Coordinates of C-alpha atoms and ligand atoms in Angstrom, one line a residue:
M231 CA -5.5 9.5 -27.0
T232 CA -4.9 13.2 -26.3
G233 CA -1.8 15.1 -27.2
N234 CA -0.4 14.5 -23.7
G235 CA -0.6 10.8 -24.1
V236 CA -3.8 10.6 -21.9
S237 CA -5.5 7.3 -22.6
G238 CA -8.7 8.9 -21.5
T239 CA -10.8 5.9 -20.7
V240 CA -8.9 3.6 -18.5
G241 CA -8.0 3.9 -14.9
I242 CA -9.1 3.5 -11.2
H243 CA -12.8 3.2 -10.9
D244 CA -13.1 2.5 -7.2
L245 CA -10.6 2.4 -4.3
S246 CA -11.2 1.0 -0.8
F247 CA -8.7 0.1 2.0
A248 CA -8.7 -1.9 5.2
T249 CA -6.3 -2.2 8.0
T250 CA -5.9 -4.0 11.3
R251 CA -7.7 -4.4 14.7
F252 CA -4.8 -2.9 16.7
V253 CA -2.6 0.1 16.6
L254 CA 0.7 0.9 18.4
P255 CA 1.3 4.6 18.9
H256 CA 4.9 5.6 18.4
T257 CA 4.8 7.1 21.9
E258 CA 4.7 3.5 23.2
L259 CA 7.6 2.5 21.1
A260 CA 9.6 5.5 22.4
L261 CA 8.7 4.5 26.0
H262 CA 10.1 1.1 25.4
N263 CA 13.4 2.1 23.7
G264 CA 14.0 5.5 25.1
A265 CA 14.0 7.3 21.8
D266 CA 13.1 11.0 21.7
I267 CA 9.5 11.0 20.3
A268 CA 10.4 13.8 18.0
K269 CA 12.6 11.4 16.1
Y270 CA 9.5 9.5 15.1
H271 CA 7.0 12.3 14.8
I272 CA 9.3 14.7 13.1
G273 CA 12.4 12.7 12.0
I274 CA 10.5 10.0 10.1
G275 CA 7.0 11.5 10.1
Q276 CA 5.3 8.6 11.8
R277 CA 2.8 8.6 14.7
A278 CA 1.4 5.1 14.9
M279 CA 1.5 1.7 13.2
S280 CA -1.2 -0.9 12.5
V281 CA -0.7 -4.2 14.1
P282 CA -2.6 -7.3 12.9
A283 CA -4.6 -9.4 15.4
V284 CA -3.7 -13.1 15.5
D285 CA -6.5 -13.9 13.1
E286 CA -5.7 -11.1 10.6
D287 CA -3.2 -11.4 7.8
I288 CA -2.8 -10.3 4.2
V289 CA -5.8 -12.4 3.1
T290 CA -8.3 -11.1 5.7
M291 CA -7.2 -7.5 5.0
A292 CA -7.4 -8.0 1.3
A293 CA -10.9 -9.5 1.5
A294 CA -12.0 -6.7 3.8
A295 CA -10.7 -4.0 1.4
A296 CA -12.2 -5.7 -1.7
A297 CA -15.6 -6.6 -0.3
P298 CA -17.1 -3.1 -0.5
V299 CA -15.8 -2.8 -4.1
V300 CA -17.5 -6.1 -5.1
A301 CA -20.6 -5.1 -3.1
R302 CA -20.9 -1.8 -5.0
H303 CA -20.0 -2.9 -8.5
G304 CA -20.8 -6.7 -8.6
T305 CA -18.5 -9.1 -10.3
D306 CA -19.8 -8.8 -13.9
G307 CA -16.8 -8.3 -16.3
I308 CA -14.2 -9.1 -13.6
R309 CA -12.1 -11.8 -15.3
T310 CA -8.9 -11.1 -13.4
V311 CA -7.9 -10.6 -9.8
V312 CA -4.2 -9.6 -9.3
L313 CA -3.0 -9.5 -5.7
A314 CA 0.4 -7.9 -5.0
T315 CA 2.2 -8.6 -1.8
E316 CA 5.7 -9.0 -0.3
S317 CA 4.5 -10.8 2.8
S318 CA 3.2 -13.8 1.1
I319 CA 1.7 -16.7 3.1
D320 CA 2.4 -19.5 0.7
Q321 CA 5.1 -20.2 -1.9
A322 CA 2.8 -21.7 -4.4
K323 CA -0.9 -20.9 -3.9
A324 CA -1.9 -17.2 -4.7
A325 CA -3.4 -15.5 -1.6
G326 CA -5.9 -14.0 -4.0
V327 CA -7.6 -17.4 -4.4
Y328 CA -8.6 -17.3 -0.7
V329 CA -9.9 -13.8 -1.3
H330 CA -11.8 -14.9 -4.4
S331 CA -13.4 -17.6 -2.3
L332 CA -14.3 -15.4 0.7
L333 CA -15.9 -12.9 -1.6
G334 CA -17.9 -15.6 -3.4
M335 CA -16.6 -14.6 -6.8
P336 CA -17.5 -16.6 -10.0
S337 CA -15.1 -19.4 -11.1
A338 CA -14.5 -17.9 -14.6
I339 CA -11.8 -15.6 -13.2
R340 CA -7.9 -15.9 -13.3
V341 CA -6.3 -15.1 -10.0
V342 CA -2.5 -14.5 -9.6
E343 CA -0.1 -13.1 -7.1
L344 CA 2.7 -10.6 -8.0
K345 CA 5.9 -9.9 -6.1
Q346 CA 8.6 -7.2 -6.3
A347 CA 8.8 -5.7 -2.8
C348 CA 6.7 -2.6 -2.4
Y349 CA 6.5 -2.0 -6.2
A350 CA 4.3 -5.0 -7.1
G351 CA 1.0 -3.1 -6.5
T352 CA 1.9 -0.8 -9.4
A353 CA 2.9 -3.7 -11.6
A354 CA -0.5 -5.2 -10.8
L355 CA -2.2 -1.9 -11.8
Q356 CA -0.2 -1.6 -15.0
F357 CA -1.0 -5.2 -16.0
A358 CA -4.7 -4.5 -15.2
L359 CA -4.7 -1.4 -17.4
G360 CA -3.2 -3.4 -20.2
L361 CA -6.0 -6.0 -19.9
V362 CA -8.7 -3.4 -19.9
H363 CA -7.1 -1.7 -23.0
R364 CA -7.3 -5.0 -24.8
D365 CA -10.9 -5.5 -23.9
P366 CA -12.7 -2.4 -22.4
A367 CA -15.7 -4.6 -21.3
Q368 CA -13.5 -6.3 -18.7
R369 CA -12.7 -5.0 -15.3
V370 CA -9.8 -6.1 -13.1
L371 CA -9.7 -6.3 -9.3
V372 CA -6.2 -5.2 -8.1
I373 CA -5.4 -5.7 -4.5
A374 CA -2.2 -4.6 -2.7
T375 CA -1.8 -6.1 0.8
D376 CA 1.0 -6.3 3.2
V377 CA 2.2 -6.7 6.8
A378 CA 5.7 -5.0 7.2
K379 CA 7.7 -6.8 9.8
Y380 CA 11.2 -6.0 11.1
D381 CA 13.2 -7.6 13.9
P382 CA 12.3 -6.3 17.4
D383 CA 14.6 -3.5 18.6
S384 CA 16.0 -2.9 15.1
P385 CA 15.9 0.5 13.5
G386 CA 13.3 -0.7 11.0
E387 CA 10.8 -1.5 13.9
A388 CA 9.6 2.1 13.9
T389 CA 8.5 1.6 10.2
Q390 CA 6.3 -1.4 10.6
G391 CA 2.6 -1.3 9.5
A392 CA -0.1 -3.2 7.7
A393 CA -3.0 -2.5 5.3
A394 CA -4.6 -3.6 2.1
V395 CA -5.9 -1.4 -0.8
A396 CA -8.4 -2.8 -3.4
M397 CA -8.9 -1.0 -6.7
L398 CA -11.3 -1.7 -9.5
V399 CA -9.6 -1.0 -12.8
S400 CA -11.9 -0.3 -15.7
A401 CA -12.7 1.7 -18.8
D402 CA -14.4 5.1 -18.1
P403 CA -13.1 5.2 -14.5
A404 CA -14.8 7.3 -11.9
L405 CA -11.7 8.3 -9.9
V406 CA -8.4 8.5 -11.8
R407 CA -7.6 8.2 -15.5
V408 CA -4.1 6.7 -15.8
E409 CA -1.9 8.2 -18.5
E410 CA 0.2 6.2 -20.8
P411 CA 3.9 7.2 -20.4
S412 CA 5.6 5.5 -17.5
G413 CA 9.2 6.1 -16.3
L414 CA 10.9 2.8 -15.4
F415 CA 14.0 1.9 -13.4
T416 CA 15.6 -1.3 -12.2
A417 CA 18.9 -1.8 -10.3
D418 CA 20.2 -4.9 -8.6
V419 CA 20.7 -3.6 -5.0
M420 CA 20.5 -5.3 -1.6
D421 CA 18.8 -2.5 0.4
F422 CA 15.9 -4.6 1.7
W423 CA 15.1 -8.2 1.3
R424 CA 13.5 -11.2 3.0
P425 CA 14.9 -14.7 2.5
N426 CA 12.3 -17.5 2.4
Y427 CA 13.5 -18.7 5.9
R428 CA 12.8 -15.4 7.6
E429 CA 9.5 -13.8 8.8
A430 CA 11.1 -10.3 9.2
A431 CA 12.7 -8.4 6.5
L432 CA 16.4 -7.5 6.5
V433 CA 17.4 -4.0 5.6
D434 CA 20.3 -1.6 5.2
G435 CA 18.4 1.5 6.2
Q436 CA 20.7 4.2 4.8
E437 CA 21.4 2.1 1.6
S438 CA 17.7 1.8 1.2
I439 CA 17.2 5.5 1.3
S440 CA 20.0 6.1 -1.2
A441 CA 18.6 3.4 -3.5
Y442 CA 15.2 5.0 -3.4
L443 CA 16.6 8.4 -4.3
Q444 CA 18.6 6.9 -7.1
A445 CA 15.4 5.3 -8.4
V446 CA 13.6 8.6 -8.3
E447 CA 16.2 10.1 -10.6
G448 CA 16.1 7.1 -12.9
V449 CA 12.3 7.0 -13.3
W450 CA 12.0 10.7 -13.8
K451 CA 14.6 10.8 -16.5
D452 CA 12.9 7.9 -18.3
Y453 CA 9.4 9.4 -17.8
R454 CA 10.5 12.7 -19.5
E455 CA 12.3 10.9 -22.3
K456 CA 9.0 9.0 -22.9
G457 CA 7.2 12.3 -23.4
G458 CA 5.8 12.7 -19.8
R459 CA 4.5 15.9 -18.3
A460 CA 6.7 18.6 -16.9
L461 CA 7.2 18.8 -13.1
G462 CA 5.2 22.0 -12.7
E463 CA 2.0 20.5 -14.2
F464 CA 1.3 18.2 -11.2
A465 CA -1.2 19.2 -8.5
A466 CA 0.2 16.5 -6.1
F467 CA 2.6 13.6 -6.0
C468 CA 1.8 10.2 -4.4
Y469 CA 5.0 8.6 -3.3
H470 CA 5.6 5.2 -1.8
Q471 CA 5.8 6.1 1.9
P472 CA 7.7 3.5 4.0
F473 CA 7.7 6.4 6.4
T474 CA 6.1 9.7 5.4
K475 CA 9.3 11.7 5.6
M476 CA 10.7 9.6 2.8
A477 CA 8.2 11.2 0.4
Y478 CA 9.6 14.6 1.4
K479 CA 13.2 13.4 1.0
A480 CA 12.4 11.9 -2.4
H481 CA 10.5 15.0 -3.7
R482 CA 13.2 17.4 -2.6
H483 CA 15.7 15.2 -4.4
L484 CA 13.6 15.3 -7.5
L485 CA 13.2 19.1 -7.4
H486 CA 17.0 19.4 -6.7
C487 CA 17.8 17.2 -9.7
C488 CA 15.5 19.3 -11.9
G489 CA 17.1 22.6 -10.6
E490 CA 13.8 23.6 -8.9
D491 CA 13.1 25.4 -5.7
T492 CA 13.1 23.0 -2.7
D493 CA 11.3 25.3 -0.2
D494 CA 9.3 23.6 2.5
A495 CA 6.1 25.4 1.3
V496 CA 6.6 24.2 -2.3
V497 CA 7.1 20.6 -1.2
D498 CA 4.3 20.7 1.4
R499 CA 1.8 22.0 -1.2
V500 CA 2.2 18.9 -3.4
L501 CA 2.7 16.3 -0.6
G502 CA 0.9 17.6 2.4
R503 CA -2.4 15.9 1.6
T504 CA -1.0 12.5 0.8
T505 CA 0.3 11.4 4.2
A506 CA -2.7 11.3 6.5
Y507 CA -3.2 7.6 6.4
N508 CA 0.4 6.4 6.0
T509 CA 1.5 8.4 9.0
V510 CA -0.9 6.5 11.3
I511 CA -0.9 3.1 9.5
G512 CA 2.9 2.7 8.9
N513 CA 4.5 1.0 6.0
S514 CA 1.9 -1.0 4.1
C515 CA 4.5 -1.8 1.3
T516 CA 2.6 -2.5 -1.9
A517 CA -0.4 -0.6 -0.6
S518 CA 1.4 2.5 0.5
V519 CA 1.4 4.6 -2.7
Y520 CA -2.3 3.9 -3.1
L521 CA -3.0 4.9 0.6
A522 CA -1.3 8.1 -0.4
L523 CA -3.8 8.4 -3.2
A524 CA -6.7 7.6 -0.9
A525 CA -5.6 10.3 1.5
L526 CA -5.2 12.8 -1.3
L527 CA -8.7 12.2 -2.7
D528 CA -10.3 12.1 0.7
D529 CA -8.5 15.2 2.1
A530 CA -7.6 17.6 -0.7
D531 CA -9.7 20.4 -2.2
D532 CA -11.4 19.5 -5.5
L533 CA -8.8 18.0 -7.8
S534 CA -11.1 17.5 -10.8
G535 CA -9.1 17.5 -14.0
R536 CA -5.8 17.9 -12.2
P537 CA -2.8 15.7 -12.9
V538 CA -1.3 13.7 -10.0
G539 CA 2.2 12.0 -10.2
F540 CA 2.7 8.5 -8.7
L541 CA 6.1 7.2 -7.7
S542 CA 6.2 3.6 -6.8
Y543 CA 9.4 2.1 -5.3
G544 CA 10.2 -1.5 -4.4
S545 CA 13.5 -2.4 -2.8
G546 CA 15.8 -4.6 -4.7
S547 CA 15.0 -2.5 -6.7
V548 CA 12.3 -1.6 -9.3
A549 CA 10.5 1.8 -9.5
E550 CA 8.0 3.5 -11.8
F551 CA 6.7 7.0 -12.3
F552 CA 3.4 7.6 -14.0
A553 CA 0.6 10.2 -14.0
G554 CA -3.1 10.1 -13.6
T555 CA -5.8 12.7 -14.1
V556 CA -8.5 13.0 -11.4
V557 CA -11.9 12.6 -13.0
P558 CA -14.5 15.4 -12.5
G559 CA -17.3 14.2 -10.1
Y560 CA -14.9 11.8 -8.3
R561 CA -16.0 13.0 -4.9
E562 CA -19.3 11.2 -5.2
H563 CA -17.5 7.9 -5.4
L564 CA -15.1 8.2 -2.5
R565 CA -15.2 6.1 0.7
T566 CA -13.9 8.8 3.0
A567 CA -16.1 8.0 6.0
A568 CA -15.3 4.2 5.8
H569 CA -11.5 5.0 5.4
R570 CA -11.5 7.3 8.5
E571 CA -13.5 4.7 10.4
A572 CA -11.0 2.0 9.6
V573 CA -8.2 4.1 11.1
F574 CA -10.1 5.4 14.1
R575 CA -11.7 2.2 15.2
R576 CA -8.4 0.4 15.8
R577 CA -7.7 -0.4 19.4
P578 CA -4.5 1.1 20.8
I579 CA -2.1 -1.3 22.5
D580 CA 1.2 -1.0 24.4
Y581 CA 4.6 -2.2 23.3
A582 CA 4.4 -5.5 25.3
A583 CA 1.1 -6.4 23.7
C584 CA 2.5 -5.5 20.2
R585 CA 5.6 -7.7 20.8
E586 CA 3.3 -10.6 21.9
L587 CA 1.2 -10.3 18.7
R588 CA 4.3 -10.0 16.6
A589 CA 5.8 -13.2 18.2
H590 CA 2.6 -15.2 17.4
S591 CA 3.0 -17.6 14.6
L592 CA 0.9 -20.5 13.3
P593 CA 2.1 -24.0 14.4
A594 CA 4.0 -25.8 11.6
D595 CA 3.4 -29.3 13.0
G596 CA 0.6 -30.2 10.5
G597 CA -1.9 -30.6 13.4
D598 CA -5.4 -29.0 13.8
H599 CA -5.2 -25.6 15.5
L600 CA -7.8 -23.0 16.1
V601 CA -6.9 -19.3 16.1
P602 CA -8.6 -17.2 18.8
T603 CA -11.1 -14.5 17.6
Q604 CA -9.6 -11.1 18.0
T605 CA -10.4 -9.2 14.8
E606 CA -13.5 -7.1 14.4
G607 CA -13.1 -7.2 10.6
P608 CA -15.5 -9.1 8.3
Y609 CA -13.1 -12.0 7.6
R610 CA -10.7 -14.0 9.8
L611 CA -8.1 -16.7 9.8
A612 CA -9.9 -19.4 11.8
G613 CA -7.2 -22.0 12.1
I614 CA -4.8 -24.3 10.4
S615 CA -5.3 -28.0 9.7
R616 CA -2.9 -30.3 8.0
H617 CA -0.9 -27.3 6.9
K618 CA -4.0 -25.7 5.3
R619 CA -5.0 -22.2 6.3
L620 CA -8.8 -22.0 7.1
Y621 CA -10.5 -18.6 6.5
E622 CA -14.1 -17.6 7.4
A623 CA -16.5 -14.7 7.2
R624 CA -17.2 -13.6 10.8
C625 CA -20.3 -15.0 12.4
G626 CA -23.3 -12.6 12.0
L627 CA -21.6 -10.6 9.3
S628 CA -22.7 -10.9 5.7
R629 CA -20.1 -12.1 3.2
H630 CA -20.5 -8.9 1.2
P631 CA -20.8 -6.0 3.7
Ligands
LIG997 N1 14.1 15.2 16.6 C1 13.9 15.3 15.2 N2 14.5 14.5 14.3 C2 15.2 13.5 14.7 C3 15.5 13.3 16.1 C4 14.9 14.2 17.0 N3 15.1 14.0 18.3 N4 16.4 12.2 16.2 C5 16.6 11.8 14.9 N5 15.9 12.6 14.0 C6 15.9 12.4 12.6 C7 17.2 12.1 12.0 O1 18.0 13.3 11.7 C8 16.8 11.4 10.7 O2 16.4 12.4 9.7 P1 17.2 12.6 8.4 O3 17.2 11.3 7.7 O4 16.3 13.6 7.6 O5 18.5 13.1 8.7 C9 15.6 10.7 11.1 O6 15.1 11.3 12.3 C10 15.8 9.2 11.4 O7 16.9 9.1 12.2 P2 18.0 8.0 12.0 O8 18.5 8.0 10.6 O9 19.1 8.2 13.1 O10 17.1 6.7 12.3 P3 17.5 5.2 12.3 O11 18.9 4.9 12.2 O12 16.8 4.7 13.5 O13 16.8 4.6 11.0 C11 15.5 4.3 9.1 C12 15.8 5.3 10.2 C13 16.7 4.0 8.3 C14 14.4 4.9 8.2 C15 15.0 2.9 9.7 O14 13.8 3.1 10.3 C16 14.8 1.8 8.7 O15 15.8 1.1 8.4 N6 13.6 1.6 8.1 C17 13.3 0.6 7.2 C18 13.9 0.9 5.8 C19 13.1 1.9 5.1 O16 12.0 2.2 5.4 N7 13.8 2.5 4.0 C20 13.1 3.5 3.2 C21 13.6 3.4 1.8 S1 13.4 1.7 1.2 C22 11.7 1.6 0.8 O17 11.1 2.5 0.6 C23 11.2 0.2 0.6 C24 10.5 -0.2 1.8 O18 9.3 0.0 2.0 C25 11.2 -0.8 2.9

C-alpha cells in the first residue's frame, strides 16, 4: 500500500466490449418525432443508439464481450464470474451461467448476477477486487451487460442503447490499478425503475438528473473523507453516461461544489476522451462507465501512471466514486481495433425497423419457437422451448474467437 492508499497490485487486467448488430442514428429518430436534431447531437450529446437483433440479448452480448478475454488469458485461476445487469432475462437463473456454458468454462467456478440499476457493474468490480485481495492467485471475470429500453415516443427513447463490457480482474493488472478509498452514496429515490411486469423502464427524467447530481455530491464528500485524492490530481473522469451530456452536467456540478473553475475547456480536457463509444452506442447502463474507460484508453494520449476518477451511478439510487491508476505499458494490451470494428460494423436501420425490433418478444406460451438468424456476432439466442432459452455459438464460428 502506498501513502495514497494505492493497493498497487489489484485491478483491471483486460477489457473488451461488444454491442449489437443494428444501430439507429438519432437523425432517424428526429425524422420520426420532428425533434430538432441539435437537441440530440448537442442537447444530450447522442448521435446513435445500438439496437439488438431478435437473436441478441444480454447473454449473447456478454459472451461476445468475454470470449476474447477468455481466449487471451485462458480460464486458469478464474473461480468467479459476476454478471451485472438491470435488464435481466430470468428472475432466478443468473444470465452468467449461460455465458459460462457458451464459453466452455470449467465447472469449478461460482457464477452470480448482481442488480442495482446502472451501478451494479461497479459493485461487481469491487466484489471482484475483494476476492483477488483475499487470494491474489485468483482472477475474476466481471461482465456488465444491458439493453436500455424505454416506451416508444417517451422522452427516454432518445437514450436507449445496448452493450456489454467484460473485464478480467487480477493481481498485477495490465491496464488499471484500482485504488482503495471509495466514496459511497445511497438514497431511496424513484427516479428510474422497472417493475417486474414491465419490459421498458419508467423514469422521471428531471428527477433522475437531480438525483444523479445529488449522488455526485454525496460520493465526492465521502471519498474525500476517506482520504481520497484531490480533484486536481485526476487526468480524466469516467462517468456513468446515460447520455454523454450527463457526464458534463455532473462534472460541472462537482467543480461548482468544490468552488472550482467550470470553464468548457477545463471540463472538456478531463471528459472529452471518454465519450466516443457512449455517444454512438447509447445508454448501456451497467456497462456505460466502463465504455467510458474503454474510450479513454483507446483514444487518449499516453496516460501511463496517471490517476483516473470513476463515477458510477445507478438510479434508485446507489453511487460510488473511486480512482484507478493507468499502468505503464497498458497500450500493448488494448483492443482498440476490435472495439472500433464493433461500433462501425453495425448496420444502420430506420425508425420503423427499430420499432419492429423493439416490439419483438419471445412467445410465453411454453411452446417450441425458433428465433430467426439476424446477428453477425459469435453467439445467438436460437429459440425458446418449454420456457427455456436456447443459446448457441453461430455456425462456422469457433466458440472462442
Ligand atoms: N439545440 C440544442 N439543445 C437543445 C435543443 C436544441 N434545439 N433542444 C433542447 N436542447 C437541450 C435542452 O436545453 C436540454 O439541455 P439541458 O438539460 O442542458 O438544459 C437537453 O437538450 C434535453 O432537452 P429536454 O430536457 O427538453 O429533453 P427531454 O425532456 O426530451 O428529456 C431526458 C431529456 C430527461 C434526458 C430524457 O431523455 C430521459 O428521461 N432520459 C432517461 C433518463 C436519464 O437518462 N436520466 C439521466 C440520469 S439517471 C441515470 O443516469 C441512470 C440511467 O442510466 C437511466
